[in-house]
Amino acid sequence: MSVPETSETERLPSAVIDQLDHPLWFSLTGLLSHYGFGHGEARRFLPDVSTLAALGPGSGPEAWADLHGLLAPGEYVALFFLDPAPSFPVEPALRVVYEGDYDQMVCTEVQPPAISPRGTPALVPLSQADSTEMMALVELTEPGPFAERTHEVGRYVGVRTGDGQLVAMAGERSRLPGHIEISAVCTHPAHRGRGYADMLVRELCSGALAGRSAPFLHVRSDNNTARRAYERIGFTIRRKMKVIAVQRPRGK
């Protein structure tokens, strides 16, 4: 099994690298460095913040050994890579448990909505006090990597029903100079089709753009419904990405 790397064999100075090609690496070595740790050519978020990690741009096979040292036995992390790209073998002591194709999309201007959400519910800010409910919604809908402290890395907003139930949410994840990633977009199955996700993403995008940061996100390449929904908001595909999840087996 192999995974992509950048086309350069030696580490390039960040000034000549587009940071959006390596959003997790530049978040974990930059604005979100206090939420992670690393060694050599590998960085990862703290386990209670996220199960995401990154290898340095232009790094080689030794980076997998660095990552292996950051994982406890049985633990796994997911990484983003450029796609397509040359590849190099995964560290033998790590096991690939997932591979997926994703589109990275960027928004520079929010488009007006075609229709207003049903009932236009008020958006509510989410914080540590809402962590248990956020985790329950994530477990039900599986929008992607999310942990107990993920909400700390950025702004999170949600929709509550009249009885107070949290039924939709979205937030911010990777943070780069001039860019903010939109993530954890999810809606309770019983409340879909009401425009909640559209409203939440528009709110986050408008806030990011007002702060002079272009929002970006990642969506599975085969999820045509989600991609078209994001295109209606104003997102366009920037490039193809590959997501690889690796696990350090127990006893290794």
Phi, psi and omega in degrees: 000139181224162180226160183289157170222175176286164185284347179274143180269343178240155181297131180262147174297143185300337181297335182253010178249132174284116186296335177294340175288339183221060188298324182289318180300313184284338171288315184285342176254004182231247189294337180248021184299331181286353176258009182214186177203170181187181180207134177058240184261021180230142175223152176211158173285157171303141186305326181274002176259314180192157175262033179254149181214177181206150171252149183295143176304131179080003180286164181245198184303333181297338180295328179293324176295322176298318180293321179305321181289348180265354184251140172279155177306130181089350183275149178229157175219158177247145183228150175258139177226158172294149179214127000277162180196161173300166183226162174217156187296145173287145174311126183305333181278003175247146182244128177285123183246352179197142171222135180210151178263131183229152172257130172268125184240145182232143178241127177250348178203128180280127179275150179295143181292146178289322178222155178277143177302147181298120177080352182035068181293155178285141175274143181239140175290145180245145184213194179305325181296339182258006188304315182298316179292323178296316179297321179295319179292321178295316179297328180283323189253340177053061179281351183137185183305128179202134182229181187302328183249012181303324183298344182286339187281349181192191181278134175235137179229155182213177176237131177244146176282176181300332179270007175094359182288133175282116185242352178201151177199164174200157182201193183246145181233260182299145182224120180236160174302115179088001181214143175226132181272134174267134186209174176054039178280116183205152180223138176303134183308326182284354184235017179282162180083010181251003177082014183294312181298318178302314181295318181293316181294319178299319179298314180293320180295316180298320178294319179296313182294325177296331177269015178065034174235127179280126178286146174220164180203172178234133180226142178304135183298333180268004179266077184296324181298312180294318181299316179295325178296318179290326177296324178294332178284331181133004179279145173231151180289126178268311180194168178273142178231160175240133175252128179236130174250132180234151181232141171271111182299153177295137180089000179239000000 
